Amino acid sequence: LDSDFEGAVGKYDELLLENGFYKDALSRRKTCLGFVELAGRLYGEAKQAKQAKQAAVRLEKLRQIAVFWPEYKDVEQQIAKIQG
C-alpha cells in the first residue's frame, strides 16, 4: 500500500530472507526505512516544539511528514488543529 513504509520494510525483509541478495530490494528497503526514520525524527521534533509552545515550528515539522506520509500517526489531525 502507498505510504505503508513500515509494512514495506517488513516485506522486503521477508523477500531478502527467502531470496538472499537482491540489489533492487535492498535499495527499496533502505528508502522505505529512511522514510520511517525521518518521520519518527520529525514527529519527535514536532512534539518538542509542542511542549515549547512553538506552533509554527510544530506545523512545519508536521507538514514535512505529510508530504511523504500523510497517514503517519495523527499528523493530519494535528495540522488541522493547528490551522484552526
PDB file of N, CA and C in Angstrom:
ATOM      1  N   LEU A   1       0.839  -1.187   0.000  1.00  0.00           N
ATOM      2  CA  LEU A   1       0.000   0.000   0.000  1.00  0.00           C
ATOM      3  C   LEU A   1       0.875   1.238   0.000  1.00  0.00           C
ATOM      4  N   ASP A   2       0.353   2.289  -0.632  1.00  0.00           N
ATOM      5  CA  ASP A   2       1.089   3.547  -0.607  1.00  0.00           C
ATOM      6  C   ASP A   2       1.239   4.022   0.824  1.00  0.00           C
ATOM      7  N   SER A   3       2.392   4.494   1.143  1.00  0.00           N
ATOM      8  CA  SER A   3       2.719   5.080   2.446  1.00  0.00           C
ATOM      9  C   SER A   3       2.756   4.084   3.599  1.00  0.00           C
ATOM     10  N   ASP A   4       2.746   2.798   3.324  1.00  0.00           N
ATOM     11  CA  ASP A   4       2.914   1.816   4.395  1.00  0.00           C
ATOM     12  C   ASP A   4       4.390   1.428   4.436  1.00  0.00           C
ATOM     13  N   PHE A   5       5.211   2.397   4.807  1.00  0.00           N
ATOM     14  CA  PHE A   5       6.652   2.202   4.765  1.00  0.00           C
ATOM     15  C   PHE A   5       7.127   1.149   5.757  1.00  0.00           C
ATOM     16  N   GLU A   6       6.520   1.122   6.934  1.00  0.00           N
ATOM     17  CA  GLU A   6       6.901   0.119   7.931  1.00  0.00           C
ATOM     18  C   GLU A   6       6.568  -1.289   7.427  1.00  0.00           C
ATOM     19  N   GLY A   7       5.389  -1.434   6.852  1.00  0.00           N
ATOM     20  CA  GLY A   7       4.994  -2.718   6.289  1.00  0.00           C
ATOM     21  C   GLY A   7       5.889  -3.131   5.133  1.00  0.00           C
ATOM     22  N   ALA A   8       6.274  -2.154   4.317  1.00  0.00           N
ATOM     23  CA  ALA A   8       7.145  -2.439   3.180  1.00  0.00           C
ATOM     24  C   ALA A   8       8.516  -2.931   3.643  1.00  0.00           C
ATOM     25  N   VAL A   9       9.046  -2.316   4.689  1.00  0.00           N
ATOM     26  CA  VAL A   9      10.340  -2.765   5.218  1.00  0.00           C
ATOM     27  C   VAL A   9      10.239  -4.230   5.631  1.00  0.00           C
ATOM     28  N   GLY A  10       9.159  -4.577   6.299  1.00  0.00           N
ATOM     29  CA  GLY A  10       8.957  -5.969   6.715  1.00  0.00           C
ATOM     30  C   GLY A  10       8.858  -6.915   5.533  1.00  0.00           C
ATOM     31  N   LYS A  11       8.148  -6.507   4.503  1.00  0.00           N
ATOM     32  CA  LYS A  11       8.003  -7.353   3.315  1.00  0.00           C
ATOM     33  C   LYS A  11       9.338  -7.515   2.591  1.00  0.00           C
ATOM     34  N   TYR A  12      10.102  -6.426   2.501  1.00  0.00           N
ATOM     35  CA  TYR A  12      11.430  -6.537   1.888  1.00  0.00           C
ATOM     36  C   TYR A  12      12.328  -7.450   2.722  1.00  0.00           C
ATOM     37  N   ASP A  13      12.204  -7.384   4.041  1.00  0.00           N
ATOM     38  CA  ASP A  13      12.972  -8.293   4.897  1.00  0.00           C
ATOM     39  C   ASP A  13      12.624  -9.748   4.585  1.00  0.00           C
ATOM     40  N   GLU A  14      11.331 -10.024   4.432  1.00  0.00           N
ATOM     41  CA  GLU A  14      10.886 -11.379   4.098  1.00  0.00           C
ATOM     42  C   GLU A  14      11.439 -11.807   2.745  1.00  0.00           C
ATOM     43  N   LEU A  15      11.338 -10.923   1.768  1.00  0.00           N
ATOM     44  CA  LEU A  15      11.829 -11.224   0.421  1.00  0.00           C
ATOM     45  C   LEU A  15      13.322 -11.532   0.440  1.00  0.00           C
ATOM     46  N   LEU A  16      14.058 -10.718   1.172  1.00  0.00           N
ATOM     47  CA  LEU A  16      15.505 -10.911   1.230  1.00  0.00           C
ATOM     48  C   LEU A  16      15.881 -12.188   1.977  1.00  0.00           C
ATOM     49  N   LEU A  17      15.099 -12.552   2.994  1.00  0.00           N
ATOM     50  CA  LEU A  17      15.356 -13.806   3.697  1.00  0.00           C
ATOM     51  C   LEU A  17      15.135 -15.011   2.787  1.00  0.00           C
ATOM     52  N   GLU A  18      14.098 -14.919   1.958  1.00  0.00           N
ATOM     53  CA  GLU A  18      13.772 -16.022   1.059  1.00  0.00           C
ATOM     54  C   GLU A  18      14.728 -16.118  -0.122  1.00  0.00           C
ATOM     55  N   ASN A  19      15.131 -14.971  -0.636  1.00  0.00           N
ATOM     56  CA  ASN A  19      15.879 -14.948  -1.888  1.00  0.00           C
ATOM     57  C   ASN A  19      17.331 -14.507  -1.751  1.00  0.00           C
ATOM     58  N   GLY A  20      17.742 -14.156  -0.564  1.00  0.00           N
ATOM     59  CA  GLY A  20      19.115 -13.694  -0.391  1.00  0.00           C
ATOM     60  C   GLY A  20      19.314 -12.305  -0.971  1.00  0.00           C
ATOM     61  N   PHE A  21      20.469 -12.073  -1.488  1.00  0.00           N
ATOM     62  CA  PHE A  21      20.838 -10.758  -2.011  1.00  0.00           C
ATOM     63  C   PHE A  21      20.025 -10.416  -3.252  1.00  0.00           C
ATOM     64  N   TYR A  22      19.423  -9.261  -3.238  1.00  0.00           N
ATOM     65  CA  TYR A  22      18.684  -8.743  -4.385  1.00  0.00           C
ATOM     66  C   TYR A  22      18.813  -7.232  -4.329  1.00  0.00           C
ATOM     67  N   LYS A  23      19.669  -6.680  -5.190  1.00  0.00           N
ATOM     68  CA  LYS A  23      20.067  -5.276  -5.111  1.00  0.00           C
ATOM     69  C   LYS A  23      18.871  -4.317  -5.105  1.00  0.00           C
ATOM     70  N   ASP A  24      17.891  -4.540  -5.972  1.00  0.00           N
ATOM     71  CA  ASP A  24      16.740  -3.641  -6.041  1.00  0.00           C
ATOM     72  C   ASP A  24      15.959  -3.662  -4.735  1.00  0.00           C
ATOM     73  N   ALA A  25      15.785  -4.840  -4.146  1.00  0.00           N
ATOM     74  CA  ALA A  25      15.055  -4.944  -2.877  1.00  0.00           C
ATOM     75  C   ALA A  25      15.818  -4.254  -1.761  1.00  0.00           C
ATOM     76  N   LEU A  26      17.128  -4.391  -1.746  1.00  0.00           N
ATOM     77  CA  LEU A  26      17.939  -3.718  -0.728  1.00  0.00           C
ATOM     78  C   LEU A  26      17.794  -2.207  -0.834  1.00  0.00           C
ATOM     79  N   SER A  27      17.827  -1.705  -2.050  1.00  0.00           N
ATOM     80  CA  SER A  27      17.710  -0.269  -2.275  1.00  0.00           C
ATOM     81  C   SER A  27      16.333   0.256  -1.854  1.00  0.00           C
ATOM     82  N   ARG A  28      15.295  -0.458  -2.247  1.00  0.00           N
ATOM     83  CA  ARG A  28      13.933  -0.028  -1.898  1.00  0.00           C
ATOM     84  C   ARG A  28      13.693  -0.118  -0.392  1.00  0.00           C
ATOM     85  N   ARG A  29      14.217  -1.169   0.237  1.00  0.00           N
ATOM     86  CA  ARG A  29      14.090  -1.313   1.683  1.00  0.00           C
ATOM     87  C   ARG A  29      14.768  -0.143   2.386  1.00  0.00           C
ATOM     88  N   LYS A  30      15.948   0.213   1.910  1.00  0.00           N
ATOM     89  CA  LYS A  30      16.688   1.330   2.505  1.00  0.00           C
ATOM     90  C   LYS A  30      15.898   2.631   2.378  1.00  0.00           C
ATOM     91  N   THR A  31      15.269   2.845   1.229  1.00  0.00           N
ATOM     92  CA  THR A  31      14.455   4.049   1.024  1.00  0.00           C
ATOM     93  C   THR A  31      13.273   4.075   1.986  1.00  0.00           C
ATOM     94  N   CYS A  32      12.568   2.967   2.087  1.00  0.00           N
ATOM     95  CA  CYS A  32      11.414   2.892   2.997  1.00  0.00           C
ATOM     96  C   CYS A  32      11.846   3.093   4.442  1.00  0.00           C
ATOM     97  N   LEU A  33      12.931   2.465   4.826  1.00  0.00           N
ATOM     98  CA  LEU A  33      13.435   2.610   6.187  1.00  0.00           C
ATOM     99  C   LEU A  33      13.831   4.059   6.456  1.00  0.00           C
ATOM    100  N   GLY A  34      14.374   4.722   5.450  1.00  0.00           N
ATOM    101  CA  GLY A  34      14.719   6.141   5.589  1.00  0.00           C
ATOM    102  C   GLY A  34      13.497   6.990   5.871  1.00  0.00           C
ATOM    103  N   PHE A  35      12.377   6.692   5.186  1.00  0.00           N
ATOM    104  CA  PHE A  35      11.138   7.433   5.440  1.00  0.00           C
ATOM    105  C   PHE A  35      10.626   7.188   6.856  1.00  0.00           C
ATOM    106  N   VAL A  36      10.715   5.944   7.316  1.00  0.00           N
ATOM    107  CA  VAL A  36      10.277   5.605   8.679  1.00  0.00           C
ATOM    108  C   VAL A  36      11.106   6.392   9.698  1.00  0.00           C
ATOM    109  N   GLU A  37      12.411   6.395   9.505  1.00  0.00           N
ATOM    110  CA  GLU A  37      13.293   7.097  10.435  1.00  0.00           C
ATOM    111  C   GLU A  37      13.090   8.611  10.381  1.00  0.00           C
ATOM    112  N   LEU A  38      12.934   9.154   9.177  1.00  0.00           N
ATOM    113  CA  LEU A  38      12.724  10.597   9.024  1.00  0.00           C
ATOM    114  C   LEU A  38      11.416  11.026   9.675  1.00  0.00           C
ATOM    115  N   ALA A  39      10.355  10.276   9.439  1.00  0.00           N
ATOM    116  CA  ALA A  39       9.063  10.613  10.039  1.00  0.00           C
ATOM    117  C   ALA A  39       9.159  10.577  11.561  1.00  0.00           C
ATOM    118  N   GLY A  40       9.829   9.576  12.096  1.00  0.00           N
ATOM    119  CA  GLY A  40       9.990   9.478  13.544  1.00  0.00           C
ATOM    120  C   GLY A  40      10.751  10.657  14.120  1.00  0.00           C
ATOM    121  N   ARG A  41      11.814  11.054  13.427  1.00  0.00           N
ATOM    122  CA  ARG A  41      12.622  12.185  13.910  1.00  0.00           C
ATOM    123  C   ARG A  41      11.827  13.485  13.849  1.00  0.00           C
ATOM    124  N   LEU A  42      11.160  13.736  12.724  1.00  0.00           N
ATOM    125  CA  LEU A  42      10.379  14.963  12.586  1.00  0.00           C
ATOM    126  C   LEU A  42       9.221  15.004  13.571  1.00  0.00           C
ATOM    127  N   TYR A  43       8.580  13.865  13.793  1.00  0.00           N
ATOM    128  CA  TYR A  43       7.472  13.797  14.739  1.00  0.00           C
ATOM    129  C   TYR A  43       7.967  14.113  16.145  1.00  0.00           C
ATOM    130  N   GLY A  44       9.122  13.589  16.486  1.00  0.00           N
ATOM    131  CA  GLY A  44       9.722  13.896  17.794  1.00  0.00           C
ATOM    132  C   GLY A  44      10.040  15.375  17.932  1.00  0.00           C
ATOM    133  N   GLU A  45      10.557  15.983  16.873  1.00  0.00           N
ATOM    134  CA  GLU A  45      10.857  17.413  16.903  1.00  0.00           C
ATOM    135  C   GLU A  45       9.573  18.236  17.028  1.00  0.00           C
ATOM    136  N   ALA A  46       8.516  17.795  16.353  1.00  0.00           N
ATOM    137  CA  ALA A  46       7.229  18.488  16.458  1.00  0.00           C
ATOM    138  C   ALA A  46       6.687  18.390  17.877  1.00  0.00           C
ATOM    139  N   LYS A  47       6.861  17.244  18.488  1.00  0.00           N
ATOM    140  CA  LYS A  47       6.404  17.039  19.870  1.00  0.00           C
ATOM    141  C   LYS A  47       7.164  17.958  20.824  1.00  0.00           C
ATOM    142  N   GLN A  48       8.463  18.099  20.621  1.00  0.00           N
ATOM    143  CA  GLN A  48       9.256  19.003  21.452  1.00  0.00           C
ATOM    144  C   GLN A  48       8.804  20.443  21.269  1.00  0.00           C
ATOM    145  N   ALA A  49       8.490  20.827  20.035  1.00  0.00           N
ATOM    146  CA  ALA A  49       8.020  22.185  19.773  1.00  0.00           C
ATOM    147  C   ALA A  49       6.667  22.416  20.436  1.00  0.00           C
ATOM    148  N   LYS A  50       5.856  21.377  20.518  1.00  0.00           N
ATOM    149  CA  LYS A  50       4.554  21.489  21.180  1.00  0.00           C
ATOM    150  C   LYS A  50       4.747  21.812  22.655  1.00  0.00           C
ATOM    151  N   GLN A  51       5.708  21.159  23.256  1.00  0.00           N
ATOM    152  CA  GLN A  51       5.971  21.403  24.665  1.00  0.00           C
ATOM    153  C   GLN A  51       6.494  22.818  24.881  1.00  0.00           C
ATOM    154  N   ALA A  52       7.187  23.348  23.895  1.00  0.00           N
ATOM    155  CA  ALA A  52       7.723  24.705  23.990  1.00  0.00           C
ATOM    156  C   ALA A  52       6.735  25.736  23.447  1.00  0.00           C
ATOM    157  N   LYS A  53       5.560  25.272  23.033  1.00  0.00           N
ATOM    158  CA  LYS A  53       4.502  26.136  22.502  1.00  0.00           C
ATOM    159  C   LYS A  53       4.955  26.923  21.282  1.00  0.00           C
ATOM    160  N   GLN A  54       5.642  26.243  20.385  1.00  0.00           N
ATOM    161  CA  GLN A  54       6.096  26.836  19.130  1.00  0.00           C
ATOM    162  C   GLN A  54       5.248  26.273  17.990  1.00  0.00           C
ATOM    163  N   ALA A  55       4.056  26.792  17.830  1.00  0.00           N
ATOM    164  CA  ALA A  55       3.106  26.250  16.858  1.00  0.00           C
ATOM    165  C   ALA A  55       3.640  26.292  15.432  1.00  0.00           C
ATOM    166  N   ALA A  56       4.335  27.352  15.053  1.00  0.00           N
ATOM    167  CA  ALA A  56       4.853  27.463  13.682  1.00  0.00           C
ATOM    168  C   ALA A  56       5.887  26.379  13.395  1.00  0.00           C
ATOM    169  N   VAL A  57       6.750  26.116  14.354  1.00  0.00           N
ATOM    170  CA  VAL A  57       7.771  25.071  14.189  1.00  0.00           C
ATOM    171  C   VAL A  57       7.099  23.713  14.124  1.00  0.00           C
ATOM    172  N   ARG A  58       6.154  23.484  15.005  1.00  0.00           N
ATOM    173  CA  ARG A  58       5.431  22.215  15.030  1.00  0.00           C
ATOM    174  C   ARG A  58       4.709  21.981  13.706  1.00  0.00           C
ATOM    175  N   LEU A  59       4.041  23.010  13.199  1.00  0.00           N
ATOM    176  CA  LEU A  59       3.326  22.900  11.932  1.00  0.00           C
ATOM    177  C   LEU A  59       4.286  22.585  10.791  1.00  0.00           C
ATOM    178  N   GLU A  60       5.439  23.230  10.780  1.00  0.00           N
ATOM    179  CA  GLU A  60       6.435  22.979   9.734  1.00  0.00           C
ATOM    180  C   GLU A  60       6.885  21.520   9.746  1.00  0.00           C
ATOM    181  N   LYS A  61       7.185  20.990  10.910  1.00  0.00           N
ATOM    182  CA  LYS A  61       7.644  19.599  11.030  1.00  0.00           C
ATOM    183  C   LYS A  61       6.551  18.626  10.588  1.00  0.00           C
ATOM    184  N   LEU A  62       5.326  18.875  11.012  1.00  0.00           N
ATOM    185  CA  LEU A  62       4.212  18.009  10.643  1.00  0.00           C
ATOM    186  C   LEU A  62       3.937  18.065   9.146  1.00  0.00           C
ATOM    187  N   ARG A  63       4.040  19.230   8.555  1.00  0.00           N
ATOM    188  CA  ARG A  63       3.848  19.360   7.100  1.00  0.00           C
ATOM    189  C   ARG A  63       4.937  18.619   6.331  1.00  0.00           C
ATOM    190  N   GLN A  64       6.150  18.613   6.858  1.00  0.00           N
ATOM    191  CA  GLN A  64       7.230  17.874   6.204  1.00  0.00           C
ATOM    192  C   GLN A  64       6.903  16.383   6.164  1.00  0.00           C
ATOM    193  N   ILE A  65       6.350  15.875   7.247  1.00  0.00           N
ATOM    194  CA  ILE A  65       5.948  14.467   7.279  1.00  0.00           C
ATOM    195  C   ILE A  65       4.798  14.239   6.292  1.00  0.00           C
ATOM    196  N   ALA A  66       3.827  15.136   6.285  1.00  0.00           N
ATOM    197  CA  ALA A  66       2.639  14.980   5.445  1.00  0.00           C
ATOM    198  C   ALA A  66       2.974  14.917   3.957  1.00  0.00           C
ATOM    199  N   VAL A  67       4.091  15.488   3.559  1.00  0.00           N
ATOM    200  CA  VAL A  67       4.484  15.451   2.151  1.00  0.00           C
ATOM    201  C   VAL A  67       4.689  14.014   1.681  1.00  0.00           C
ATOM    202  N   PHE A  68       5.326  13.184   2.506  1.00  0.00           N
ATOM    203  CA  PHE A  68       5.622  11.830   2.063  1.00  0.00           C
ATOM    204  C   PHE A  68       4.840  10.747   2.800  1.00  0.00           C
ATOM    205  N   TRP A  69       4.187  11.099   3.942  1.00  0.00           N
ATOM    206  CA  TRP A  69       3.470  10.083   4.715  1.00  0.00           C
ATOM    207  C   TRP A  69       2.331  10.742   5.492  1.00  0.00           C
ATOM    208  N   PRO A  70       1.299  11.208   4.810  1.00  0.00           N
ATOM    209  CA  PRO A  70       0.201  11.913   5.494  1.00  0.00           C
ATOM    210  C   PRO A  70      -0.554  11.050   6.506  1.00  0.00           C
ATOM    211  N   GLU A  71      -0.479   9.731   6.350  1.00  0.00           N
ATOM    212  CA  GLU A  71      -1.189   8.832   7.264  1.00  0.00           C
ATOM    213  C   GLU A  71      -0.390   8.526   8.524  1.00  0.00           C
ATOM    214  N   TYR A  72       0.799   9.085   8.663  1.00  0.00           N
ATOM    215  CA  TYR A  72       1.647   8.789   9.812  1.00  0.00           C
ATOM    216  C   TYR A  72       0.994   9.294  11.098  1.00  0.00           C
ATOM    217  N   LYS A  73       0.808   8.377  12.023  1.00  0.00           N
ATOM    218  CA  LYS A  73       0.224   8.667  13.337  1.00  0.00           C
ATOM    219  C   LYS A  73      -0.960   9.619  13.209  1.00  0.00           C
ATOM    220  N   ASP A  74      -0.912  10.762  13.883  1.00  0.00           N
ATOM    221  CA  ASP A  74      -2.020  11.717  13.864  1.00  0.00           C
ATOM    222  C   ASP A  74      -1.617  13.033  13.197  1.00  0.00           C
ATOM    223  N   VAL A  75      -0.735  12.935  12.212  1.00  0.00           N
ATOM    224  CA  VAL A  75      -0.184  14.133  11.567  1.00  0.00           C
ATOM    225  C   VAL A  75      -1.279  15.016  10.980  1.00  0.00           C
ATOM    226  N   GLU A  76      -2.186  14.434  10.212  1.00  0.00           N
ATOM    227  CA  GLU A  76      -3.230  15.239   9.573  1.00  0.00           C
ATOM    228  C   GLU A  76      -4.127  15.923  10.610  1.00  0.00           C
ATOM    229  N   GLN A  77      -4.455  15.226  11.674  1.00  0.00           N
ATOM    230  CA  GLN A  77      -5.301  15.808  12.712  1.00  0.00           C
ATOM    231  C   GLN A  77      -4.586  16.957  13.418  1.00  0.00           C
ATOM    232  N   GLN A  78      -3.299  16.778  13.696  1.00  0.00           N
ATOM    233  CA  GLN A  78      -2.547  17.844  14.357  1.00  0.00           C
ATOM    234  C   GLN A  78      -2.436  19.083  13.462  1.00  0.00           C
ATOM    235  N   ILE A  79      -2.205  18.858  12.174  1.00  0.00           N
ATOM    236  CA  ILE A  79      -2.121  20.003  11.242  1.00  0.00           C
ATOM    237  C   ILE A  79      -3.450  20.748  11.229  1.00  0.00           C
ATOM    238  N   ALA A  80      -4.544  20.004  11.131  1.00  0.00           N
ATOM    239  CA  ALA A  80      -5.868  20.638  11.127  1.00  0.00           C
ATOM    240  C   ALA A  80      -6.117  21.417  12.408  1.00  0.00           C
ATOM    241  N   LYS A  81      -5.704  20.857  13.521  1.00  0.00           N
ATOM    242  CA  LYS A  81      -5.911  21.521  14.815  1.00  0.00           C
ATOM    243  C   LYS A  81      -5.109  22.822  14.908  1.00  0.00           C
ATOM    244  N   ILE A  82      -3.867  22.780  14.445  1.00  0.00           N
ATOM    245  CA  ILE A  82      -3.024  23.989  14.497  1.00  0.00           C
ATOM    246  C   ILE A  82      -3.574  25.068  13.583  1.00  0.00           C
ATOM    247  N   GLN A  83      -4.050  24.648  12.397  1.00  0.00           N
ATOM    248  CA  GLN A  83      -4.564  25.623  11.434  1.00  0.00           C
ATOM    249  C   GLN A  83      -5.928  26.166  11.822  1.00  0.00           C
ATOM    250  N   GLY A  84      -6.534  25.537  12.812  1.00  0.00           N
ATOM    251  CA  GLY A  84      -7.786  26.034  13.365  1.00  0.00           C
ATOM    252  C   GLY A  84      -8.945  25.733  12.511  1.00  0.00           C
TER     253      GLY A  84
END
